[in-house]
Every structure is written in structure tokens, then in C-alpha cells.
């Protein structure tokens, strides 16, 4: 079945440091790939997405490129802020239905 | 446009009881999906409803059920509650249609605690 593997957290960075959260996936066909963010006490927010190979999703300084050859969708940001502290989930959706398969989440803590 | 709303936000029940959670999708959205989030299992898909029909179902026991009404609002029900059912239950809505259009929007969740 479909699965998503992302790096274990927590990740602690100083403000303005570079961020990379690794994500790899297993799926049949050509899934759509997503990064969601969850702030404390809140639901999930879509951060960015990519729907086909070599697409780059970007939002709020975050980027991720759909790499079919390595089945990866790593999340990157050049300079993190304290306000980026949250849990980040890599996810995929395959087939015609709405079921989304999530990774286990990576907690990011940014310290001033 | 109002987002996805879920009620109640917090719920405390005891083992053996049953519970009903409600989700109102974004206006115009006809697909509603439910997820369970726990520290141990992460985010797991429960089921998806579209036009009052269940289209897809995850690997949960029959104690977990749902339904969707003609106005697209959805409810999920858990009967004979167990301690392990304590979780954050998230609802997501989306437009039906092509894959590039059907982004899911999540509600804030209902935090269920089973004592």
C-alpha cells in the first residue's frame, strides 16, 4: 500500500538557519504530494503541494520538489523564523479518491 | 468564506459510551473525509463521504461509522468507546473533481478523551 516516510524529530534550529526535512514515499501510479503544517492546538494547514514529477511547490519561503526518480519530496527553507515552529507532515494522495496518507510528522522548534 | 467547522471541540466520555462528532464543510464542498490523530499511530484515514455515500474506508473496526447529509454536513459515530479511541479527530472537506482542484481543507478537530 501507499506509505510516507519522513525524518524523525524533533528538529531544533536557531533563527535564520537552513531547514531540510526529508520525505520519501511509496505509491502506485502518480500520486500528488503535499506538505501540511500543524500549529499547537490547531488542525492541519496545507503548506504546499506538487501534482506531477519535477513540479516545485512553494509557499511562505518553503519549497519542495517532486522527485519521481528518488521518490522524494523534501521540504526546505533557507532561513527559518521562530513563527515556523510547528509539526510538519509530508503526505500523498493517489488514485481518484480523497484519502491522504500521512507521514509521522516532524516537530520543528526554532529558537531565537 | 467560512472554513471547516467541527463540533464539539472537546469531549470527555467514559469507556463503553458512544459519541457523535459533527463536521460542516466549506460551502460548496461535497466531499468530506475523517482522520484520527494519535501520538502513537499518527494520522490515519477513517473514511470519505461524497454525495451521502461512503466512497472509501480505512482500517478501523465497525465501531467507527459515519454518514453524510444532503447538505454535505457529516457526522461520525464511535460506539462502545475504548481508551485507545482517545484522539484528535479531524475532518477535511474538498470539491470533487480533477486531482488538481480537490485540495483538502481541514477543520480544527475534536479532541476526544475516553476515561
Short mmCIF file of C-alpha atoms in Angstrom, two decimals:
data_model
loop_
_atom_site.label_atom_id
_atom_site.label_comp_id
_atom_site.label_asym_id
_atom_site.label_seq_id
_atom_site.Cartn_x
_atom_site.Cartn_y
_atom_site.Cartn_z
CA UNK A 1 0.00 0.00 0.00
CA UNK A 2 0.86 3.67 -0.05
CA UNK A 3 3.27 4.96 2.57
CA UNK A 4 5.24 8.06 3.51
CA UNK A 5 8.47 8.11 5.47
CA UNK A 6 9.79 11.32 6.94
CA UNK A 7 12.69 12.11 9.19
CA UNK A 8 12.22 11.76 12.89
CA UNK A 9 12.08 14.84 15.03
CA UNK A 10 12.25 16.93 16.93
CA UNK A 11 14.42 19.27 14.93
CA UNK A 12 15.78 22.27 16.81
CA UNK A 13 17.25 25.16 14.84
CA UNK A 14 18.38 28.66 15.58
CA UNK A 15 16.55 31.50 13.88
CA UNK A 16 17.79 32.14 10.32
CA UNK A 17 19.23 28.63 9.99
CA UNK A 18 18.51 26.48 6.93
CA UNK A 19 15.89 23.76 7.16
CA UNK A 20 15.57 20.45 5.35
CA UNK A 21 13.03 17.81 6.33
CA UNK A 22 13.41 14.63 4.32
CA UNK A 23 10.42 12.79 2.94
CA UNK A 24 10.23 9.70 0.73
CA UNK A 25 7.16 7.86 -0.45
CA UNK A 26 5.88 4.60 -1.86
CA UNK A 27 2.81 4.67 -4.04
CA UNK A 28 1.30 3.15 -7.13
CA UNK A 29 0.83 5.38 -10.11
CA UNK A 30 1.48 9.09 -9.93
CA UNK A 31 0.47 10.49 -6.57
CA UNK A 32 0.03 14.13 -5.64
CA UNK A 33 2.40 15.17 -2.86
CA UNK A 34 1.79 17.61 -0.03
CA UNK A 35 3.33 19.24 2.99
CA UNK A 36 0.95 20.15 5.79
CA UNK A 37 1.76 22.16 8.91
CA UNK A 38 0.07 21.89 12.29
CA UNK A 39 0.47 24.62 14.87
CA UNK A 40 -0.19 23.80 18.54
CA UNK A 41 -3.86 23.24 19.25
CA UNK A 42 -4.89 23.62 15.63
CA UNK A 43 -5.85 21.47 12.67
CA UNK A 44 -3.77 20.93 9.56
CA UNK A 45 -2.98 23.63 7.05
CA UNK A 46 -1.78 22.89 3.54
CA UNK A 47 1.67 24.42 3.17
CA UNK A 48 2.47 23.43 -0.41
CA UNK A 49 1.79 20.77 -3.00
CA UNK A 50 3.05 19.25 -6.23
CA UNK A 51 0.97 17.15 -8.56
CA UNK A 52 3.49 15.79 -11.07
CA UNK A 53 7.14 14.92 -11.42
CA UNK A 54 9.59 17.85 -11.30
CA UNK A 55 6.91 20.23 -10.03
CA UNK A 56 8.12 22.57 -7.32
CA UNK A 57 5.67 23.62 -4.65
CA UNK A 58 6.41 26.79 -2.71
CA UNK A 59 4.77 28.92 -0.06
CA UNK A 60 5.92 31.28 2.70
CA UNK A 61 9.57 30.67 1.83
CA UNK A 62 9.20 26.88 1.95
CA UNK A 63 9.89 24.78 -1.13
CA UNK A 64 9.71 21.13 -2.12
CA UNK A 65 10.35 19.43 -5.47
CA UNK A 66 8.59 16.27 -6.63
CA UNK A 67 11.41 13.86 -7.50
CA UNK A 68 9.99 10.75 -9.08
CA UNK A 69 13.36 9.11 -9.69
CA UNK A 70 14.17 9.17 -5.97
CA UNK A 71 10.51 9.10 -4.80
CA UNK A 72 11.22 12.08 -2.59
CA UNK A 73 9.63 15.39 -1.66
CA UNK A 74 12.00 17.09 0.78
CA UNK A 75 10.90 20.32 2.47
CA UNK A 76 13.39 23.19 2.50
CA UNK A 77 13.58 26.74 3.76
CA UNK A 78 16.58 29.00 3.57
CA UNK A 79 16.03 30.95 6.77
CA UNK A 80 13.62 29.79 9.48
CA UNK A 81 11.81 32.02 11.93
CA UNK A 82 10.51 31.39 15.43
CA UNK A 83 7.00 31.51 13.98
CA UNK A 84 7.81 28.43 11.85
CA UNK A 85 7.83 26.27 14.98
CA UNK A 86 5.20 23.60 14.33
CA UNK A 87 4.77 19.99 13.27
CA UNK A 88 5.24 19.31 9.56
CA UNK A 89 3.60 16.39 7.78
CA UNK A 90 4.54 15.00 4.40
CA UNK A 91 1.61 13.36 2.65
CA UNK A 92 0.43 11.85 -0.60
CA UNK A 93 -2.83 11.21 -2.37
CA UNK A 94 -3.04 8.54 -5.03
CA UNK A 95 -5.92 7.49 -7.20
CA UNK A 96 -9.16 9.33 -7.67
CA UNK A 97 -10.29 9.45 -4.07
CA UNK A 98 -9.63 11.88 -1.26
CA UNK A 99 -7.75 9.56 1.08
CA UNK A 100 -4.48 11.17 2.12
CA UNK A 101 -1.64 9.08 3.53
CA UNK A 102 0.50 10.98 6.03
CA UNK A 103 3.99 10.61 7.36
CA UNK A 104 4.53 10.54 11.10
CA UNK A 105 5.26 14.25 11.32
CA UNK A 106 8.41 16.18 12.21
CA UNK A 107 8.34 18.67 15.03
CA UNK A 108 10.36 21.79 14.33
CA UNK A 109 11.42 24.12 17.11
CA UNK A 110 13.12 27.38 16.18
CA UNK A 111 14.88 29.21 18.97
CA UNK A 112 15.76 32.92 18.93
CA UNK B 1 -15.73 32.07 3.14
CA UNK B 2 -16.10 30.18 6.40
CA UNK B 3 -13.74 27.26 6.92
CA UNK B 4 -14.47 23.74 8.00
CA UNK B 5 -16.14 23.69 11.38
CA UNK B 6 -16.21 20.82 13.83
CA UNK B 7 -18.29 20.42 16.94
CA UNK B 8 -17.73 19.92 19.73
CA UNK B 9 -14.10 20.95 20.06
CA UNK B 10 -13.56 18.93 23.21
CA UNK B 11 -15.32 15.88 24.56
CA UNK B 12 -14.83 13.63 27.55
CA UNK B 13 -16.50 10.24 27.65
CA UNK B 14 -16.14 7.02 29.61
CA UNK B 15 -15.44 3.54 28.31
CA UNK B 16 -18.44 1.82 26.80
CA UNK B 17 -20.25 5.02 25.88
CA UNK B 18 -20.83 6.19 22.35
CA UNK B 19 -20.07 9.55 20.79
CA UNK B 20 -21.12 11.54 17.75
CA UNK B 21 -18.90 14.18 16.17
CA UNK B 22 -20.07 16.72 13.63
CA UNK B 23 -18.39 18.38 10.68
CA UNK B 24 -19.66 21.20 8.48
CA UNK B 25 -17.67 21.52 5.27
CA UNK B 26 -16.82 24.68 3.41
CA UNK B 27 -19.80 25.90 1.42
CA UNK B 28 -19.87 24.16 -1.95
CA UNK B 29 -17.63 21.30 -0.89
CA UNK B 30 -19.28 17.94 -1.28
CA UNK B 31 -16.54 15.56 -0.20
CA UNK B 32 -15.84 15.06 3.50
CA UNK B 33 -13.09 12.89 4.93
CA UNK B 34 -12.34 11.94 8.54
CA UNK B 35 -8.97 11.24 10.14
CA UNK B 36 -7.86 10.08 13.56
CA UNK B 37 -4.68 11.57 15.02
CA UNK B 38 -2.92 9.92 17.95
CA UNK B 39 0.65 10.23 19.24
CA UNK B 40 1.29 6.54 18.64
CA UNK B 41 -0.34 5.97 15.25
CA UNK B 42 -0.13 9.44 13.76
CA UNK B 43 -2.76 10.50 11.24
CA UNK B 44 -4.92 7.69 9.94
CA UNK B 45 -7.69 7.84 7.38
CA UNK B 46 -11.10 6.77 8.66
CA UNK B 47 -13.48 7.28 5.73
CA UNK B 48 -14.63 9.60 2.99
CA UNK B 49 -18.15 10.60 2.03
CA UNK B 50 -19.37 12.14 -1.17
CA UNK B 51 -22.99 12.80 -2.07
CA UNK B 52 -24.16 10.96 1.04
CA UNK B 53 -22.25 7.81 0.06
CA UNK B 54 -19.15 6.34 1.64
CA UNK B 55 -16.52 6.19 -1.10
CA UNK B 56 -13.52 4.92 0.78
CA UNK B 57 -12.80 3.42 4.17
CA UNK B 58 -9.68 2.94 6.25
CA UNK B 59 -8.74 0.04 8.51
CA UNK B 60 -10.89 0.74 11.54
CA UNK B 61 -13.31 -1.58 13.32
CA UNK B 62 -17.02 -1.40 12.69
CA UNK B 63 -17.47 0.63 15.89
CA UNK B 64 -16.46 3.61 13.77
CA UNK B 65 -19.17 4.74 11.40
CA UNK B 66 -20.21 7.86 9.61
CA UNK B 67 -22.79 9.45 7.43
CA UNK B 68 -23.30 12.47 5.27
CA UNK B 69 -26.43 14.54 4.88
CA UNK B 70 -27.88 16.14 1.78
CA UNK B 71 -26.33 19.50 2.76
CA UNK B 72 -22.89 17.79 2.85
CA UNK B 73 -22.59 18.03 6.61
CA UNK B 74 -21.14 14.86 8.06
CA UNK B 75 -21.18 13.03 11.36
CA UNK B 76 -19.03 10.25 12.65
CA UNK B 77 -20.03 7.92 15.43
CA UNK B 78 -17.93 5.73 17.68
CA UNK B 79 -19.76 3.14 19.73
CA UNK B 80 -18.54 1.20 22.76
CA UNK B 81 -15.67 3.58 23.36
CA UNK B 82 -12.28 2.22 24.35
CA UNK B 83 -9.38 4.03 26.00
CA UNK B 84 -7.46 3.80 22.73
CA UNK B 85 -10.09 5.88 20.96
CA UNK B 86 -8.76 8.97 22.73
CA UNK B 87 -7.53 11.12 19.87
CA UNK B 88 -7.92 14.25 17.84
CA UNK B 89 -10.50 13.63 15.13
CA UNK B 90 -10.02 15.77 12.07
CA UNK B 91 -12.48 16.44 9.31
CA UNK B 92 -11.47 17.66 5.87
CA UNK B 93 -13.59 18.89 3.00
CA UNK B 94 -12.89 19.33 -0.67
CA UNK B 95 -14.51 19.91 -4.01
CA UNK B 96 -14.99 16.82 -6.11
CA UNK B 97 -13.37 16.88 -9.48
CA UNK B 98 -9.97 16.65 -11.05
CA UNK B 99 -6.94 15.97 -8.92
CA UNK B 100 -5.57 19.47 -9.37
CA UNK B 101 -8.66 21.01 -7.91
CA UNK B 102 -9.52 18.83 -4.98
CA UNK B 103 -7.30 20.22 -2.26
CA UNK B 104 -8.44 19.20 1.21
CA UNK B 105 -9.16 21.83 3.85
CA UNK B 106 -9.02 20.68 7.45
CA UNK B 107 -11.07 21.72 10.42
CA UNK B 108 -9.60 22.38 13.89
CA UNK B 109 -10.55 18.93 15.11
CA UNK B 110 -12.47 17.44 18.01
CA UNK B 111 -10.35 16.32 20.94
CA UNK B 112 -11.94 13.16 22.39
CA UNK B 113 -10.77 11.85 25.74
CA UNK B 114 -12.01 8.46 26.91
CA UNK B 115 -11.69 7.77 30.65
#
